Amino acid sequence: MKLHLITIGKPKLEYARLGFNEYTSRLGHYHNLRVTHLNDKFTDNSAKILEAAGQSYKVVLEITGQQLTSPELAKFLQKREIEAREVCFIIGGPDGLPQEVIDIADYQLSFGKLTLPHDLAMVVLAETLYRASTINAGIPYHK
């Protein structure tokens, strides 16, 4: 399955760089993974964000989006794999995503009602996708 992670900016804090790199490396064992870190100056540039996402199935991280358990996210990924479309997860800047990107998205995903620091949200996304991938592969990491 093709996964594409788009973030505004790169993880800036050391723990976040290490965590993001660790989990994206692990994800690469299960998926054809691309990561695009857009420059911080594009935080409000809908056109640039959507251009990076292309024709993929667009999932935006949005606090008001749908909350999924790890097994539910695993099923979500399985359904997208059947569709044979690249799935693009988009994390906005510290202030979120432009409304146009949210409106165009195919799906809005939430990690809960808590606001996470931008760097931590990147790590949580990578780890969450890795966990869902291990569930689909029948590996007991998720327990």
Coordinates of N, CA and C in Angstrom, one line a residue:
M1 N 0.8 -1.2 0.0 CA 0.0 0.0 0.0 C 0.9 1.2 0.0
K2 N 0.5 2.3 -0.7 CA 1.2 3.5 -0.8 C 0.7 4.5 0.3
L3 N 1.5 4.9 1.2 CA 1.2 5.9 2.2 C 2.1 7.1 1.9
H4 N 1.5 8.3 2.1 CA 2.2 9.6 2.0 C 1.9 10.4 3.2
L5 N 2.9 10.8 4.0 CA 2.7 11.7 5.1 C 3.2 13.1 4.7
I6 N 2.3 14.0 4.9 CA 2.6 15.4 4.6 C 2.5 16.2 5.9
T7 N 3.6 16.9 6.2 CA 3.6 17.8 7.4 C 4.0 19.2 7.0
I8 N 3.5 20.1 7.7 CA 4.0 21.5 7.6 C 5.2 21.5 8.6
G9 N 6.4 21.7 8.0 CA 7.6 21.7 8.8 C 8.0 20.3 9.2
K10 N 9.2 20.2 9.7 CA 9.8 19.0 10.2 C 9.7 19.0 11.7
P11 N 9.8 17.8 12.3 CA 9.9 17.8 13.8 C 11.1 18.6 14.2
K12 N 10.9 19.5 15.1 CA 12.0 20.4 15.5 C 12.7 19.9 16.8
L13 N 12.0 19.3 17.7 CA 12.5 18.8 19.0 C 13.2 17.4 18.8
E14 N 14.3 17.2 19.5 CA 15.1 16.0 19.3 C 14.3 14.7 19.5
Y15 N 13.5 14.7 20.6 CA 12.7 13.5 20.8 C 11.7 13.2 19.7
A16 N 11.2 14.3 19.1 CA 10.2 14.1 18.0 C 10.9 13.7 16.7
R17 N 12.1 14.2 16.4 CA 12.9 13.7 15.3 C 13.2 12.3 15.4
L18 N 13.6 11.9 16.6 CA 14.0 10.5 16.8 C 12.7 9.6 16.7
G19 N 11.6 10.0 17.3 CA 10.4 9.1 17.2 C 9.8 9.1 15.9
F20 N 9.8 10.2 15.2 CA 9.2 10.2 13.8 C 10.1 9.4 12.9
N21 N 11.4 9.5 13.0 CA 12.3 8.7 12.1 C 12.2 7.2 12.4
E22 N 12.1 6.9 13.7 CA 11.9 5.5 14.1 C 10.7 4.9 13.5
Y23 N 9.6 5.5 13.7 CA 8.3 4.9 13.2 C 8.1 5.0 11.7
T24 N 8.6 6.0 11.1 CA 8.5 6.0 9.6 C 9.4 4.9 9.0
S25 N 10.6 4.7 9.7 CA 11.4 3.6 9.2 C 10.7 2.3 9.4
R26 N 10.1 2.1 10.5 CA 9.3 0.8 10.7 C 8.1 0.7 9.7
L27 N 7.5 1.8 9.4 CA 6.4 1.8 8.5 C 6.8 1.4 7.1
G28 N 8.0 1.7 6.7 CA 8.6 1.3 5.4 C 8.7 -0.1 5.2
H29 N 8.6 -0.9 6.3 CA 8.6 -2.4 6.1 C 7.3 -2.9 5.6
Y30 N 6.2 -2.1 5.8 CA 4.9 -2.6 5.5 C 4.2 -1.8 4.3
H31 N 4.8 -0.7 4.0 CA 4.1 0.2 3.0 C 5.2 0.8 2.1
N32 N 4.8 1.2 0.9 CA 5.6 2.1 0.1 C 5.3 3.5 0.7
L33 N 6.2 4.0 1.4 CA 6.0 5.2 2.2 C 6.8 6.4 1.6
R34 N 6.1 7.5 1.5 CA 6.7 8.8 1.2 C 6.4 9.8 2.3
V35 N 7.4 10.7 2.6 CA 7.2 11.7 3.5 C 7.5 13.0 2.9
T36 N 6.6 14.0 3.0 CA 6.9 15.3 2.5 C 6.7 16.3 3.6
H37 N 7.8 17.0 3.9 CA 7.8 18.1 4.9 C 7.8 19.4 4.2
L38 N 6.6 20.0 4.1 CA 6.5 21.3 3.5 C 7.1 22.4 4.4
N39 N 7.7 23.4 3.8 CA 8.3 24.5 4.5 C 7.2 25.2 5.4
D40 N 7.6 25.6 6.5 CA 6.7 26.3 7.5 C 6.0 27.5 6.8
K41 N 6.6 28.1 5.8 CA 6.0 29.3 5.1 C 4.7 28.9 4.4
F42 N 4.5 27.6 4.2 CA 3.3 27.1 3.5 C 2.1 26.7 4.4
T43 N 2.2 27.1 5.7 CA 1.2 26.7 6.6 C -0.2 27.1 6.3
D44 N -0.4 28.2 5.6 CA -1.7 28.7 5.2 C -2.0 28.6 3.7
N45 N -1.1 27.8 3.0 CA -1.1 27.8 1.5 C -1.9 26.5 1.1
S46 N -3.2 26.6 1.0 CA -4.0 25.4 0.6 C -3.5 24.8 -0.7
A47 N -3.2 25.7 -1.7 CA -2.8 25.2 -3.0 C -1.5 24.3 -2.9
K48 N -0.6 24.8 -2.2 CA 0.7 24.0 -2.0 C 0.5 22.7 -1.3
I49 N -0.3 22.7 -0.3 CA -0.6 21.5 0.5 C -1.4 20.5 -0.4
L50 N -2.4 21.0 -1.1 CA -3.2 20.1 -2.0 C -2.4 19.6 -3.2
E51 N -1.5 20.4 -3.7 CA -0.6 20.0 -4.8 C 0.3 18.8 -4.3
A52 N 0.8 18.9 -3.1 CA 1.7 17.8 -2.5 C 0.9 16.5 -2.4
A53 N -0.4 16.7 -2.1 CA -1.3 15.5 -1.9 C -1.7 14.9 -3.2
G54 N -1.8 15.6 -4.2 CA -2.1 15.1 -5.6 C -3.5 14.5 -5.6
Q55 N -3.6 13.4 -6.2 CA -4.9 12.7 -6.4 C -5.2 11.6 -5.4
S56 N -4.4 11.6 -4.3 CA -4.5 10.6 -3.3 C -5.8 10.7 -2.5
Y57 N -6.1 9.7 -1.7 CA -7.1 9.7 -0.7 C -6.6 10.5 0.4
K58 N -7.2 11.7 0.7 CA -6.7 12.7 1.6 C -7.3 12.5 3.0
V59 N -6.5 12.3 4.0 CA -6.9 12.2 5.4 C -6.2 13.4 6.1
V60 N -7.0 14.3 6.7 CA -6.5 15.4 7.4 C -6.6 15.1 8.9
L61 N -5.6 15.6 9.7 CA -5.7 15.5 11.1 C -6.4 16.7 11.6
E62 N -7.5 16.5 12.2 CA -8.4 17.6 12.6 C -9.0 17.2 13.9
I63 N -9.0 18.1 14.9 CA -9.5 17.9 16.2 C -10.9 17.4 16.3
T64 N -11.7 17.9 15.3 CA -13.2 17.6 15.3 C -13.4 16.4 14.4
G65 N -12.4 15.7 13.9 CA -12.6 14.6 13.1 C -13.0 13.3 13.8
Q66 N -13.0 12.2 13.1 CA -13.5 10.9 13.6 C -12.3 10.3 14.5
Q67 N -12.7 9.9 15.6 CA -11.7 9.2 16.5 C -11.9 7.7 16.2
L68 N -10.7 7.0 16.0 CA -10.7 5.5 15.8 C -9.9 4.8 16.8
T69 N -10.2 3.6 17.1 CA -9.4 2.7 17.9 C -8.3 2.2 16.9
S70 N -7.2 1.6 17.5 CA -6.2 1.1 16.6 C -6.7 0.0 15.7
P71 N -7.6 -1.0 16.2 CA -8.2 -1.9 15.2 C -9.1 -1.3 14.2
E72 N -9.8 -0.2 14.5 CA -10.6 0.5 13.5 C -9.7 1.2 12.5
L73 N -8.6 1.8 12.9 CA -7.7 2.4 11.9 C -7.1 1.3 11.0
A74 N -6.8 0.1 11.6 CA -6.3 -1.0 10.8 C -7.3 -1.4 9.7
K75 N -8.6 -1.5 10.0 CA -9.6 -1.8 9.1 C -9.7 -0.6 8.0
F76 N -9.6 0.6 8.5 CA -9.7 1.7 7.6 C -8.6 1.6 6.5
L77 N -7.4 1.3 7.0 CA -6.2 1.1 6.0 C -6.5 -0.1 5.1
Q78 N -7.1 -1.2 5.6 CA -7.4 -2.3 4.7 C -8.4 -1.9 3.6
K79 N -9.4 -1.1 3.9 CA -10.3 -0.7 2.9 C -9.7 0.2 1.9
R80 N -8.8 1.1 2.3 CA -8.1 1.9 1.4 C -7.2 1.1 0.5
E81 N -6.6 0.1 1.0 CA -5.7 -0.8 0.2 C -6.4 -1.4 -0.9
I82 N -7.7 -1.9 -0.6 CA -8.5 -2.5 -1.6 C -8.8 -1.5 -2.8
E83 N -8.9 -0.3 -2.4 CA -9.2 0.8 -3.4 C -8.0 1.1 -4.3
A84 N -6.8 0.6 -3.9 CA -5.6 0.8 -4.6 C -5.2 2.2 -4.9
R85 N -5.6 3.1 -4.0 CA -5.2 4.5 -4.0 C -4.2 4.8 -3.0
E86 N -3.3 5.7 -3.3 CA -2.3 6.2 -2.3 C -3.2 6.9 -1.2
V87 N -2.8 6.7 0.1 CA -3.5 7.4 1.2 C -2.5 8.4 1.7
C88 N -3.0 9.6 1.8 CA -2.1 10.7 2.2 C -2.7 11.3 3.5
F89 N -1.8 11.3 4.5 CA -2.2 11.8 5.8 C -1.5 13.2 5.9
I90 N -2.3 14.2 6.2 CA -1.8 15.6 6.2 C -2.0 16.2 7.6
I91 N -0.8 16.7 8.1 CA -0.8 17.4 9.4 C -0.4 18.8 9.1
G92 N -1.3 19.7 9.6 CA -1.0 21.1 9.4 C 0.0 21.7 10.3
G93 N 0.2 23.0 10.3 CA 1.1 23.6 11.1 C 0.6 23.7 12.6
P94 N 1.3 24.4 13.4 CA 0.9 24.6 14.8 C -0.5 25.1 15.0
D95 N -1.0 25.8 14.0 CA -2.4 26.4 14.1 C -3.4 25.6 13.2
G96 N -3.0 24.4 12.8 CA -3.9 23.5 12.0 C -3.8 23.7 10.5
L97 N -4.8 23.2 9.8 CA -4.8 23.3 8.4 C -5.8 24.4 7.9
P98 N -5.5 24.9 6.7 CA -6.5 25.8 6.1 C -7.8 25.2 5.9
Q99 N -8.9 25.9 6.0 CA -10.3 25.3 5.9 C -10.5 24.7 4.5
E100 N -9.9 25.2 3.5 CA -10.1 24.6 2.2 C -9.5 23.2 2.1
V101 N -8.4 23.0 2.7 CA -7.8 21.6 2.8 C -8.7 20.7 3.5
I102 N -9.2 21.1 4.7 CA -10.2 20.3 5.5 C -11.4 20.0 4.7
D103 N -12.0 21.0 4.0 CA -13.2 20.8 3.2 C -13.0 19.8 2.0
I104 N -11.8 19.8 1.4 CA -11.6 18.9 0.3 C -11.2 17.5 0.7
A105 N -10.8 17.3 2.0 CA -10.3 16.0 2.4 C -11.4 15.0 2.3
D106 N -10.9 13.7 2.0 CA -11.8 12.6 2.0 C -12.2 12.1 3.4
Y107 N -11.4 12.4 4.3 CA -11.6 11.9 5.7 C -10.9 12.8 6.7
Q108 N -11.6 13.1 7.8 CA -11.0 13.8 8.9 C -10.8 12.9 10.1
L109 N -9.5 12.8 10.5 CA -9.1 11.9 11.6 C -8.7 12.8 12.8
S110 N -9.1 12.3 14.0 CA -8.8 13.0 15.2 C -8.1 12.1 16.2
F111 N -7.1 12.6 16.9 CA -6.4 11.9 18.0 C -7.1 12.1 19.3
G112 N -8.2 12.8 19.3 CA -8.9 13.1 20.5 C -9.1 14.6 20.7
K113 N -9.7 15.0 21.7 CA -10.0 16.4 22.0 C -8.9 17.2 22.5
L114 N -7.8 16.5 23.0 CA -6.7 17.2 23.5 C -5.9 17.8 22.3
T115 N -5.3 19.0 22.5 CA -4.5 19.6 21.6 C -3.1 19.1 21.8
L116 N -2.4 18.5 20.8 CA -1.1 18.0 20.9 C -0.1 19.0 20.3
P117 N 1.1 19.1 20.9 CA 2.1 19.9 20.3 C 2.4 19.4 18.9
H118 N 2.7 20.3 17.9 CA 2.8 19.9 16.5 C 3.8 18.8 16.4
D119 N 5.0 18.9 17.0 CA 6.0 17.8 16.9 C 5.5 16.5 17.4
L120 N 4.7 16.5 18.5 CA 4.2 15.2 19.0 C 3.2 14.6 18.1
A121 N 2.3 15.5 17.5 CA 1.3 15.0 16.6 C 2.0 14.2 15.4
M122 N 3.1 14.6 15.0 CA 3.8 13.9 13.9 C 4.3 12.5 14.4
V123 N 4.8 12.4 15.6 CA 5.2 11.1 16.2 C 4.0 10.2 16.4
V124 N 2.9 10.8 16.9 CA 1.7 10.0 17.2 C 1.2 9.4 15.9
L125 N 1.1 10.2 14.8 CA 0.6 9.7 13.6 C 1.5 8.6 13.1
A126 N 2.8 8.7 13.0 CA 3.7 7.7 12.5 C 3.5 6.4 13.4
E127 N 3.5 6.5 14.7 CA 3.3 5.4 15.6 C 2.0 4.7 15.4
T128 N 0.9 5.5 15.3 CA -0.4 5.0 15.1 C -0.6 4.2 13.8
L129 N 0.0 4.7 12.8 CA 0.0 4.0 11.5 C 0.8 2.7 11.6
Y130 N 1.9 2.8 12.2 CA 2.7 1.6 12.4 C 1.9 0.5 13.2
R131 N 1.3 0.9 14.3 CA 0.5 0.0 15.1 C -0.6 -0.6 14.3
A132 N -1.3 0.2 13.5 CA -2.4 -0.4 12.7 C -1.8 -1.3 11.6
S133 N -0.7 -1.0 11.1 CA 0.0 -1.9 10.1 C 0.4 -3.3 10.7
T134 N 0.8 -3.2 12.0 CA 1.2 -4.5 12.7 C -0.1 -5.3 12.9
I135 N -1.2 -4.6 13.3 CA -2.5 -5.4 13.5 C -2.8 -6.1 12.2
N136 N -2.7 -5.4 11.0 CA -3.1 -6.0 9.8 C -2.1 -7.1 9.4
A137 N -0.9 -7.0 9.8 CA 0.1 -8.1 9.5 C 0.0 -9.2 10.5
G138 N -0.8 -9.1 11.6 CA -0.9 -10.2 12.6 C 0.2 -10.2 13.6
I139 N 0.9 -9.1 13.7 CA 2.0 -9.1 14.6 C 1.5 -8.5 16.0
P140 N 2.0 -9.1 17.1 CA 1.4 -8.7 18.4 C 1.9 -7.4 19.0
Y141 N 2.5 -6.5 18.2 CA 3.0 -5.2 18.8 C 1.9 -4.4 19.4
H142 N 0.7 -4.5 18.8 CA -0.4 -3.6 19.3 C -1.0 -4.0 20.6
K143 N -0.5 -5.1 21.2 CA -1.1 -5.5 22.5 C -0.3 -4.9 23.7

